[in-house]
Short mmCIF file of C-alpha atoms in Angstrom, two decimals:
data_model
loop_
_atom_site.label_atom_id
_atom_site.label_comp_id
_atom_site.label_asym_id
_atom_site.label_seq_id
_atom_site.Cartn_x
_atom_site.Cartn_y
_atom_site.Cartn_z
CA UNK A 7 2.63 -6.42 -17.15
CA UNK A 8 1.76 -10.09 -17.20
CA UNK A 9 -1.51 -10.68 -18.60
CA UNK A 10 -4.73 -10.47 -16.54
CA UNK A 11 -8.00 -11.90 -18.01
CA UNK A 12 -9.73 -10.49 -14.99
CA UNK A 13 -9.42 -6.99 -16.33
CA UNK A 14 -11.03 -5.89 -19.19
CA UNK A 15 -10.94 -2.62 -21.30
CA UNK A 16 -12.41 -0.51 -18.44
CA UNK A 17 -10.55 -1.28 -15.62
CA UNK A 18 -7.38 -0.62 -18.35
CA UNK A 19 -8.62 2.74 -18.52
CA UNK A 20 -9.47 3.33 -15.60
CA UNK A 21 -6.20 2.34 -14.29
CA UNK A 22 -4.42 4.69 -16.57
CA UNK A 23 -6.65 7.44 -15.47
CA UNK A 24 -5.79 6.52 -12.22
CA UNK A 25 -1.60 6.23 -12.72
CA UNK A 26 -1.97 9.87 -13.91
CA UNK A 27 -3.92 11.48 -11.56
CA UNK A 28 -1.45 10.15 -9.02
CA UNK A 29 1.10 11.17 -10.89
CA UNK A 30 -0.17 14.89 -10.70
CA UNK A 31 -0.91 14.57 -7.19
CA UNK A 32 2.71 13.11 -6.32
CA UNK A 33 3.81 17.04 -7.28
CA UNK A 34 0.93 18.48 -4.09
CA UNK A 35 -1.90 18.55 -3.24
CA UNK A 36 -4.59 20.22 -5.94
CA UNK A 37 -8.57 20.53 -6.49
CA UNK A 38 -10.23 18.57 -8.80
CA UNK A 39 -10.19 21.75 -11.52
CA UNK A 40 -6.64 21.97 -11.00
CA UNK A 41 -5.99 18.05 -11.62
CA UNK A 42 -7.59 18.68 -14.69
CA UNK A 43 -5.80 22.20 -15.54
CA UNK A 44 -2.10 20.04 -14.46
CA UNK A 45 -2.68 16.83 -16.77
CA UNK A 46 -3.83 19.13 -19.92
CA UNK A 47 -0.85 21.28 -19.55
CA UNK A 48 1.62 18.39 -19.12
CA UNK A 49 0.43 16.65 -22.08
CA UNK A 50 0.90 19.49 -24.20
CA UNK A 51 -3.36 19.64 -24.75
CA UNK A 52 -3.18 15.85 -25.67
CA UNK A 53 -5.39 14.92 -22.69
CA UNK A 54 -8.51 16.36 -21.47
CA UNK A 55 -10.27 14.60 -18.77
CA UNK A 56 -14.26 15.66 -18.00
CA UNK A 57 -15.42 15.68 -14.99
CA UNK A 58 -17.23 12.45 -15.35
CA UNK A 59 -14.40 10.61 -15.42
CA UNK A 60 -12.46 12.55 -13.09
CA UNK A 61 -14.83 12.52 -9.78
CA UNK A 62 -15.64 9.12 -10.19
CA UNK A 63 -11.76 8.09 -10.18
CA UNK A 64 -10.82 10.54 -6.91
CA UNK A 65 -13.89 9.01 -5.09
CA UNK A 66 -12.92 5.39 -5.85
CA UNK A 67 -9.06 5.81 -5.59
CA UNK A 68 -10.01 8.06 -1.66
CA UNK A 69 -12.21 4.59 -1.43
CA UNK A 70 -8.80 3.07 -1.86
CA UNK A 71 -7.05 4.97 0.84
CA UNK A 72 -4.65 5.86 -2.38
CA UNK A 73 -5.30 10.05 -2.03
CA UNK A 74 -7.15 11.78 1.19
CA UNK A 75 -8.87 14.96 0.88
CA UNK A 76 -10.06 17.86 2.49
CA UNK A 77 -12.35 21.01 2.67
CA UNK A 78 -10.13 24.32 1.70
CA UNK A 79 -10.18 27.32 0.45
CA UNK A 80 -8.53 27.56 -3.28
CA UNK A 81 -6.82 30.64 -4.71
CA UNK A 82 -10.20 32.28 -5.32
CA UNK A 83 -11.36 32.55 -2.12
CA UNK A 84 -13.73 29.27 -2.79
CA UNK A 85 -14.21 26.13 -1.32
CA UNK A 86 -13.06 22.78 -2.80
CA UNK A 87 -12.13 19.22 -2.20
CA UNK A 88 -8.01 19.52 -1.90
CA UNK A 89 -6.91 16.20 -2.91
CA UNK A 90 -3.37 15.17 -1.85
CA UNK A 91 -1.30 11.24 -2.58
CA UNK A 92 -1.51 9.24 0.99
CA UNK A 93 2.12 6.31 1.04
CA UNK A 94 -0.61 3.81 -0.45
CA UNK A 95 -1.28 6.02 -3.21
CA UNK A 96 2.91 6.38 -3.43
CA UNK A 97 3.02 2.79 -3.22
CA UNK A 98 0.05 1.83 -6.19
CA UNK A 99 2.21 4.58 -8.37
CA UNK A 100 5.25 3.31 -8.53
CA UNK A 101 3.53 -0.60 -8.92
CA UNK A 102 1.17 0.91 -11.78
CA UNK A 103 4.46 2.78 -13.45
CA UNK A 104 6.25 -0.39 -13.34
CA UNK A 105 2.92 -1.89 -15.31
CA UNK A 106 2.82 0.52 -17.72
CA UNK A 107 6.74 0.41 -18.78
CA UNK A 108 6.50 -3.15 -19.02
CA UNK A 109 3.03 -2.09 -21.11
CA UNK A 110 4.67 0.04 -23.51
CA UNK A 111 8.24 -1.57 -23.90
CA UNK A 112 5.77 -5.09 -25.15
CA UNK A 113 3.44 -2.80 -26.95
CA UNK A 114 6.80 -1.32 -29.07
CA UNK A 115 8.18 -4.88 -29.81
CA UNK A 116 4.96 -5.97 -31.06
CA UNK A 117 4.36 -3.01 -33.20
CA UNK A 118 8.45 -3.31 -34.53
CA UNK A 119 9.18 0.03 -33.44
CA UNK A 120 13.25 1.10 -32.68
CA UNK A 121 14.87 -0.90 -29.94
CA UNK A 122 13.78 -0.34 -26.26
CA UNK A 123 17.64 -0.39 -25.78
CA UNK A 124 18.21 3.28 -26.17
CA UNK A 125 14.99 4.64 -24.34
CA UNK A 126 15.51 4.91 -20.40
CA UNK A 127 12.51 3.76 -18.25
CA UNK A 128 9.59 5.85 -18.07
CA UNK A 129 10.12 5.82 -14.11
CA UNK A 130 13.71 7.56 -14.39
CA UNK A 131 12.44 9.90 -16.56
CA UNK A 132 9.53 10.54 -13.95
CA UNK A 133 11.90 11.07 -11.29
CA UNK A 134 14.41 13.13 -12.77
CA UNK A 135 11.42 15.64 -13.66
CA UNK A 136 10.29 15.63 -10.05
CA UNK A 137 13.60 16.19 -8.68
CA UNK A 138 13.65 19.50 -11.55
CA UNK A 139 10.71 20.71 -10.25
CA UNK A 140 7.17 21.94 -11.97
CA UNK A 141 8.37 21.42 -15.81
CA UNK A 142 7.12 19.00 -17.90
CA UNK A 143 6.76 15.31 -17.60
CA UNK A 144 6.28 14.86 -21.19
CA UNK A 145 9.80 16.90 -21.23
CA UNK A 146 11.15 14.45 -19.66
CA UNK A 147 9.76 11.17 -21.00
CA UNK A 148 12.05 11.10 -24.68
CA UNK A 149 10.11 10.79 -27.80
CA UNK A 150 10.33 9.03 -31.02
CA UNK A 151 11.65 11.81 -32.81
CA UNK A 152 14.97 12.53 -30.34
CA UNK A 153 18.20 11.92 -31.42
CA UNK A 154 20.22 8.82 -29.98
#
């Protein structure tokens, strides 16, 4: 990620929030509660995302055309907002990805941590989770502690 003085710390964080929630929704469509309920359980309780940053984020990226959404009824026999990823929001996913490994392999050499070398890209790991099905992204991302 090449730097850009027109962000600052916000729009970082926002555009992280962002990158995850259309991660989550590049697995189907969901509710708002259930974005939340999906990113929690992937990161292993490590992430916990109020509503008041949530809403705000799935009204600017719909804004966006990145997600569309739609009246339903959920599992409880309730209505909610059913957000689903629209090819845009495919598209700004696999651009923000591409941000964020380039983000954390610069962070890494900064910080002197083991060689990128032996880590594959965040964005293989992504996809050979999806094509596995509903486990784990955080399964599938390898950590620090894993053997080479």
């Amino acid at each position: 990620m090449s730097p850009r003085p027109d962000r600052d710390a916000t729009a970082i964080l926002q555009g992280t929030l962002d990158m995850l929630v259309l991660r989550v929704l590049s697995r189907g469509e969901l509710h708002g509660w259930g974005i939340t309920l999906k990113l929690e359980q992937l990161s292993k309780s490590a992430l916990q995302v109020d509503e008041g940053s949530l809403y705000p984020a799935l009204y600017r990226m719909e804004e966006k055309g990145w997600i569309e959404a739609e009246w339903k009824m959920t599992e409880n026999n309730r209505r909610a907002r059913v957000y689903r990823l629209t090819e845009a929001g495919r598209k700004r996913l696999r651009q923000d990805t591409r941000d964020w490994e380039h983000f954390v392999v610069s962070m890494r050499r900064v910080k002197g941590g083991r060689p990128v070398a032996h880590e594959p890209p965040i964005s293989d790991a992504l996809s050979r989770n999806t094509q596995r099905g509903p486990s784990s992204v955080a399964q599938a991302i390898p950590s620090r502690h894993s053997a080479s």
